[in-house]
Amino acid sequence: ASGTHSIGTIVRRLVDGARSNPAGEAGGRTLLLQFWYPAHEQARGQLAPYLPDPGLSRAMLEQPYFDQPADVIAAMARLRSGAIQNAQPLAREDGWPVILLSHGLGMSRVNYTAFAQDWASHGYVVVAIDHPDGGFNVSPDGELRLSAGDPALGEAERSVGLAGNWAEDS
């Protein structure tokens, strides 16, 4: 990262009980969020894994992730980010500016880790959302969610509804 701040990261699952998941499952729309933030300069701890979600590397191997070779996926699974996992945030009276990071269609938020870390090192809090439709992520029960295989994503959903769902996620 090119900024002056140490970087912390934390992953959280949030449930919007007023909305449903793409395949119509009950229980609310589950969103996986990863936060990168300026960490206290004395923060110590383990560096967060680049692939922080259990099963994501396995899923990337089972469903070839953008035609990446298995050895590249295996290397990603061993890679550590430059952010300290669960680091104490750096306090600031007037808060920090926030960047909301939304992955591209068929992608995972992990593809944007380098950007998120760099922005956090410059004093931004970055909130990355793994949308449960249109991306490449793992649900809380370990199920792989792909845009290509989601039955709820017909042509109309892809062109209009998907953007609305993602905007509501924000």
C-alpha positions as semicolon CSV with decimal commas, in nm:
position;residue;x (nm);y (nm);z (nm)
1;A;0,000;0,000;0,000
2;S;0,130;0,343;-0,089
3;G;-0,023;0,544;0,198
4;T;0,104;0,617;0,547
5;H;-0,156;0,432;0,755
6;S;-0,142;0,075;0,878
7;I;-0,437;-0,127;0,748
8;G;-0,693;-0,337;0,930
9;T;-0,964;-0,560;0,788
10;I;-1,265;-0,745;0,920
11;V;-1,535;-0,957;0,753
12;R;-1,898;-0,945;0,865
13;R;-2,223;-1,107;0,753
14;L;-2,535;-0,892;0,769
15;V;-2,893;-0,999;0,707
16;D;-3,157;-0,768;0,562
17;G;-3,471;-0,936;0,695
18;A;-3,700;-0,729;0,472
19;R;-3,556;-0,875;0,151
20;S;-3,509;-1,226;0,014
21;N;-3,206;-1,396;-0,135
22;P;-3,190;-1,441;-0,514
23;A;-3,313;-1,800;-0,518
24;G;-3,608;-1,704;-0,297
25;E;-3,475;-1,857;0,025
26;A;-3,644;-1,737;0,341
27;G;-3,457;-1,570;0,621
28;G;-3,360;-1,245;0,459
29;R;-3,096;-1,132;0,213
30;T;-2,753;-1,225;0,350
31;L;-2,471;-0,990;0,261
32;L;-2,106;-1,057;0,317
33;L;-1,911;-0,737;0,382
34;Q;-1,539;-0,684;0,419
35;F;-1,409;-0,363;0,573
36;W;-1,059;-0,223;0,522
37;Y;-0,970;0,074;0,740
38;P;-0,683;0,283;0,877
39;A;-0,554;0,085;1,173
40;H;-0,389;0,208;1,488
41;E;-0,017;0,249;1,423
42;Q;0,066;0,008;1,705
43;A;-0,176;-0,258;1,580
44;R;-0,024;-0,603;1,578
45;G;-0,161;-0,937;1,474
46;Q;-0,189;-1,181;1,188
47;L;-0,213;-1,058;0,835
48;A;-0,553;-1,148;0,691
49;P;-0,571;-1,416;0,425
50;Y;-0,628;-1,293;0,071
51;L;-0,917;-1,544;0,043
52;P;-1,082;-1,497;0,384
53;D;-1,396;-1,702;0,325
54;P;-1,386;-2,075;0,398
55;G;-1,452;-2,268;0,082
56;L;-1,383;-1,984;-0,162
57;S;-1,056;-2,128;-0,292
58;R;-1,217;-2,473;-0,320
59;A;-1,505;-2,318;-0,513
60;M;-1,262;-2,134;-0,741
61;L;-1,098;-2,467;-0,822
62;E;-1,427;-2,654;-0,875
63;Q;-1,575;-2,383;-1,098
64;P;-1,279;-2,252;-1,294
65;Y;-1,259;-1,893;-1,182
66;F;-1,199;-1,689;-1,496
67;D;-0,991;-1,976;-1,637
68;Q;-0,725;-1,933;-1,371
69;P;-0,497;-2,239;-1,349
70;A;-0,518;-2,450;-1,033
71;D;-0,168;-2,345;-0,923
72;V;-0,269;-1,977;-0,936
73;I;-0,578;-2,046;-0,722
74;A;-0,364;-2,249;-0,479
75;A;-0,118;-1,958;-0,455
76;M;-0,406;-1,718;-0,386
77;A;-0,523;-1,948;-0,105
78;R;-0,180;-1,928;0,061
79;L;-0,138;-1,555;0,008
80;R;-0,172;-1,310;0,295
81;S;-0,299;-0,957;0,241
82;G;-0,120;-0,652;0,379
83;A;-0,399;-0,588;0,631
84;I;-0,400;-0,695;0,994
85;Q;-0,700;-0,911;1,074
86;N;-0,935;-0,748;1,327
87;A;-0,689;-0,464;1,397
88;Q;-0,789;-0,181;1,626
89;P;-0,912;0,108;1,409
90;L;-0,734;0,440;1,418
91;A;-0,956;0,690;1,598
92;R;-1,031;1,025;1,440
93;E;-1,268;1,289;1,578
94;D;-1,432;1,375;1,248
95;G;-1,445;1,016;1,117
96;W;-1,311;0,876;0,793
97;P;-1,437;0,907;0,436
98;V;-1,601;0,587;0,309
99;I;-1,564;0,413;-0,026
100;L;-1,830;0,157;-0,113
101;L;-1,680;-0,116;-0,332
102;S;-1,912;-0,330;-0,543
103;H;-1,761;-0,618;-0,741
104;G;-1,820;-0,670;-1,112
105;L;-2,063;-0,924;-1,259
106;G;-1,937;-1,276;-1,194
107;M;-1,651;-1,154;-0,973
108;S;-1,561;-1,182;-0,606
109;R;-1,471;-0,890;-0,385
110;V;-1,127;-1,044;-0,327
111;N;-1,024;-0,931;-0,677
112;Y;-1,020;-0,575;-0,545
113;T;-0,814;-0,634;-0,229
114;A;-0,510;-0,438;-0,353
115;F;-0,726;-0,133;-0,430
116;A;-0,906;-0,153;-0,096
117;Q;-0,582;-0,180;0,099
118;D;-0,425;0,110;-0,086
119;W;-0,725;0,335;-0,025
120;A;-0,732;0,239;0,344
121;S;-0,362;0,325;0,372
122;H;-0,455;0,675;0,250
123;G;-0,722;0,726;0,518
124;Y;-1,040;0,576;0,372
125;V;-1,271;0,313;0,515
126;V;-1,351;0,073;0,232
127;V;-1,665;-0,140;0,252
128;A;-1,674;-0,421;-0,005
129;I;-2,000;-0,608;-0,062
130;D;-2,026;-0,961;-0,197
131;H;-2,368;-0,945;-0,358
132;P;-2,553;-1,278;-0,329
133;D;-2,654;-1,255;-0,694
134;G;-2,438;-1,180;-0,993
135;G;-2,106;-1,254;-0,828
136;F;-1,880;-1,539;-0,726
137;N;-1,911;-1,599;-0,356
138;V;-1,994;-1,857;-0,094
139;S;-2,318;-1,839;0,106
140;P;-2,324;-1,878;0,486
141;D;-2,413;-2,247;0,444
142;G;-2,113;-2,302;0,213
143;E;-2,308;-2,301;-0,113
144;L;-2,131;-2,148;-0,412
145;R;-2,325;-1,859;-0,566
146;L;-2,245;-1,784;-0,926
147;S;-2,405;-1,535;-1,160
148;A;-2,396;-1,790;-1,444
149;G;-2,586;-2,056;-1,250
150;D;-2,839;-1,842;-1,065
151;P;-3,190;-1,938;-1,184
152;A;-3,324;-1,606;-1,057
153;L;-3,107;-1,416;-1,303
154;G;-3,293;-1,419;-1,632
155;E;-3,225;-1,165;-1,906
156;A;-3,456;-0,903;-1,753
157;E;-3,292;-0,944;-1,412
158;R;-2,948;-0,908;-1,565
159;S;-3,036;-0,589;-1,747
160;V;-3,254;-0,406;-1,494
161;G;-3,328;-0,585;-1,168
162;L;-2,973;-0,678;-1,081
163;A;-2,864;-0,316;-1,063
164;G;-3,163;-0,238;-0,841
165;N;-3,079;-0,524;-0,605
166;W;-2,719;-0,413;-0,583
167;A;-2,821;-0,052;-0,517
168;E;-3,048;-0,172;-0,234
169;D;-2,759;-0,375;-0,092
170;S;-2,565;-0,051;-0,060
